Coordinates of C-alpha atoms in Angstrom, one line a residue:
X28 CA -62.1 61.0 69.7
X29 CA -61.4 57.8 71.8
X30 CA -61.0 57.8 75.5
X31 CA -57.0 57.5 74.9
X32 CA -56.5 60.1 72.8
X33 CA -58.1 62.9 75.5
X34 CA -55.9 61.2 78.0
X35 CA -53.0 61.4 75.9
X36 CA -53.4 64.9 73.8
X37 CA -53.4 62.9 70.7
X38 CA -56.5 62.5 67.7
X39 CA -56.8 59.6 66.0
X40 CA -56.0 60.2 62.1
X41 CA -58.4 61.0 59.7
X42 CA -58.7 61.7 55.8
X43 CA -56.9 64.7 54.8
X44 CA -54.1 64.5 57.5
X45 CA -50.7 64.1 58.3
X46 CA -48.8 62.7 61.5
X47 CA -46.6 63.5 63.5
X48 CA -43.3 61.6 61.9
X49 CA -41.2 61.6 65.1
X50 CA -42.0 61.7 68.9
X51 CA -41.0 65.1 70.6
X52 CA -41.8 68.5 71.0
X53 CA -43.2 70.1 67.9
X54 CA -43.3 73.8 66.0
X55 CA -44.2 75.6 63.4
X56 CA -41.5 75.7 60.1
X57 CA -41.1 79.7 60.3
X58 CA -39.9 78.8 64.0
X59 CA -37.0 76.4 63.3
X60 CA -33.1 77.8 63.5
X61 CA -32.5 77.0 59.9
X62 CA -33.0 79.9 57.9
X63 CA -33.3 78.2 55.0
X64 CA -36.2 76.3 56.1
X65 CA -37.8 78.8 58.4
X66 CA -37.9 81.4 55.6
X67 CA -40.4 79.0 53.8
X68 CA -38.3 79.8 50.5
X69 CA -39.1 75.5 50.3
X70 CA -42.6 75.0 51.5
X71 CA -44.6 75.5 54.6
X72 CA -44.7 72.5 57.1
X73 CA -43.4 71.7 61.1
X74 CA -40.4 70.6 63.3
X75 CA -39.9 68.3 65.9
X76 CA -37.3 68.3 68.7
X77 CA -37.4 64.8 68.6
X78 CA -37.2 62.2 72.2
X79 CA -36.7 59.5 70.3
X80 CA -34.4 58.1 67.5
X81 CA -37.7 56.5 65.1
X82 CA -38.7 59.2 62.1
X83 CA -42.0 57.6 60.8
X84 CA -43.9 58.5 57.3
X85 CA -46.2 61.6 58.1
X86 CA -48.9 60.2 55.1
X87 CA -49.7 57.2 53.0
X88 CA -47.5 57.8 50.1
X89 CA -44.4 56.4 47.9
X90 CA -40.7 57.3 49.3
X91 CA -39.2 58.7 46.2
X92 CA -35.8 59.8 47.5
X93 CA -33.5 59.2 50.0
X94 CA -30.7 62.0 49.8
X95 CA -27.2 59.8 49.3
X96 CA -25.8 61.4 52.8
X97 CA -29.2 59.7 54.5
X98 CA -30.2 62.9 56.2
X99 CA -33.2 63.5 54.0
X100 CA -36.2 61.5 52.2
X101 CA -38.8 62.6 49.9
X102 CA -42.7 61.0 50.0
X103 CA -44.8 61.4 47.7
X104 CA -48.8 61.1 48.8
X105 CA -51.4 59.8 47.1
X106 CA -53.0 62.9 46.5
X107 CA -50.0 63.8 44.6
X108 CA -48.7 66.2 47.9
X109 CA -44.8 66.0 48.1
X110 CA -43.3 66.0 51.1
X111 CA -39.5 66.8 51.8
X112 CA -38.2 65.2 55.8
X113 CA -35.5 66.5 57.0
X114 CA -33.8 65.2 59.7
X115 CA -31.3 68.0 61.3
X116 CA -29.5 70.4 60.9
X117 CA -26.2 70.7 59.0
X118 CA -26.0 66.3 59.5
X119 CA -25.4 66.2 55.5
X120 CA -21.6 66.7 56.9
X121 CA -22.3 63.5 58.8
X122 CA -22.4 61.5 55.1
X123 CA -25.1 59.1 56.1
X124 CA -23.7 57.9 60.2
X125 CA -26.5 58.0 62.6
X126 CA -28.9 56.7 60.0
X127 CA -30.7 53.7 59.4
X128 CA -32.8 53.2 56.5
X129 CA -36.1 50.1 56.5
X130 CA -37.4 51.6 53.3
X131 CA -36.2 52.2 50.1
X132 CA -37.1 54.3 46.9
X133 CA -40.5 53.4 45.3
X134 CA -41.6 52.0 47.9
X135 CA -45.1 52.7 49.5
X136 CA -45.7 53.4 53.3
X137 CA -48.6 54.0 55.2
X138 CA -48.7 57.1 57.7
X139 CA -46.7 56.4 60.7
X140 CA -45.0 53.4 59.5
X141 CA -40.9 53.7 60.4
X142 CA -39.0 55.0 57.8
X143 CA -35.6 55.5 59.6
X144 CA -33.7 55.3 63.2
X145 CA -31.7 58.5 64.2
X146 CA -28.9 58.3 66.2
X147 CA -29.9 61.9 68.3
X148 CA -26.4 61.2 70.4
X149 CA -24.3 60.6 67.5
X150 CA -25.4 63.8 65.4
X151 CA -25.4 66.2 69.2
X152 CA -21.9 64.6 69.4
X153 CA -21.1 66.4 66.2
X154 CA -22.4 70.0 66.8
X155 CA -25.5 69.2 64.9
X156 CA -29.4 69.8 65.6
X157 CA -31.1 66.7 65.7
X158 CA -34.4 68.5 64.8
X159 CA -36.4 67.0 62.0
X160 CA -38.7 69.2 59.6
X161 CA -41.5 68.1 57.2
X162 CA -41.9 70.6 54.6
X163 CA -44.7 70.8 51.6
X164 CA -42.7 71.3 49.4
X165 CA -45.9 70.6 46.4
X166 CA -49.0 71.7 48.1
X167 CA -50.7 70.1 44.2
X168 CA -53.8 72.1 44.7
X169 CA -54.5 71.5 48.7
X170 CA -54.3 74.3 51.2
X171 CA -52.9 73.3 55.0
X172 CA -53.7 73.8 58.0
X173 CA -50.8 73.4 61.2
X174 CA -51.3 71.9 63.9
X175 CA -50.0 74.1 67.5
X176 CA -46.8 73.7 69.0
X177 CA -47.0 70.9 71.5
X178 CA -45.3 67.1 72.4
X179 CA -46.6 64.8 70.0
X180 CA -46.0 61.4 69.4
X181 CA -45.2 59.5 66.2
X182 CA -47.7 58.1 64.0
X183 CA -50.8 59.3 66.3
X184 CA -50.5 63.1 66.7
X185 CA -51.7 65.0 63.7
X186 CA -49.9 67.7 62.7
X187 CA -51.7 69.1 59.4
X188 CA -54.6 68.7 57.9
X189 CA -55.4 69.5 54.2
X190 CA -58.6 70.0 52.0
X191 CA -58.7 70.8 48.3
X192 CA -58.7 74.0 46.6
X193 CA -62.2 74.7 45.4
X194 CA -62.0 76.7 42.1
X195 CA -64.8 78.7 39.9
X196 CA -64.2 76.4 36.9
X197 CA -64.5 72.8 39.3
X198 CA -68.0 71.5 39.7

């Protein structure tokens, strides 16, 4: 751990980890007002309350969906791991204003590079929830491990870390 990282609560990122994909204040899925997301009937994952308008890729994968309305993308990692991020609640009614796209489908990102700029104000200013959840929604074979609540920061923070399952039949 670098002398930054104790200063500033953050670990650098390692193999078998994922970032934080927004600055803010972070918690676990389950805790999230969405029941749809917070009964884990998707997948696992975390939240963020975010501070700031950047969402950023959480691993190094391939984006292989962006929902039409904007308010969702799908990654796919190189370990085969898909990741659903969505950003607020109830903002498909917004039909894509307050988003602003730099990647596209099939393309491939490295963790914490920006995906997309949020316009928090904008989806507030229509009775939305600007809070922004990354769900496993394929764990393919790895088990997770979440990070605590906490502030995190985009790109540096980890906020899972992942190993694979062992079988009896693997070597």
């Amino acid at each position: 751990m670098s002398i930054f990282s104790k200063w500033f609560g953050t670990q650098e990122r390692q193999e078998n980890t994922m970032v934080a994909f927004a600055t803010g204040t972070m918690c676990r899925l389950s805790e999230t007002p969405d029941k749809a997301f917070s009964s884990l009937a998707i997948g696992d994952g975390v939240a963020i309350t975010p501070g700031q308008p950047s969402v950023v890729a959480p691993a190094d994968g391939t984006i292989t969906m962006i929902f039409p309305t904007k308010h969702a993308f799908g990654i796919v990692t190189e370990e085969g791991i898909e990741l659903l991020v969505h950003i607020g609640i109830d903002t498909v009614n917004l039909k894509g204003k307050g988003f602003k796209y730099f990647k596209k489908v099939n393309e491939k990102v490295r963790a914490g590079e920006k995906i997309v700029d949020v316009d928090i104000d904008a989806i507030k200013k229509n009775g939305c929830d600007p809070i922004i959840m990354m769900i496993v929604a394929n764990q393919n074979g790895y088990s997770f491990t979440y990070k605590a609540n906490g502030v995190v920061k985009k790109g540096k923070s980890v906020v899972a870390e992942y190993e694979k399952n062992m079988t009896e039949t693997e070597n």
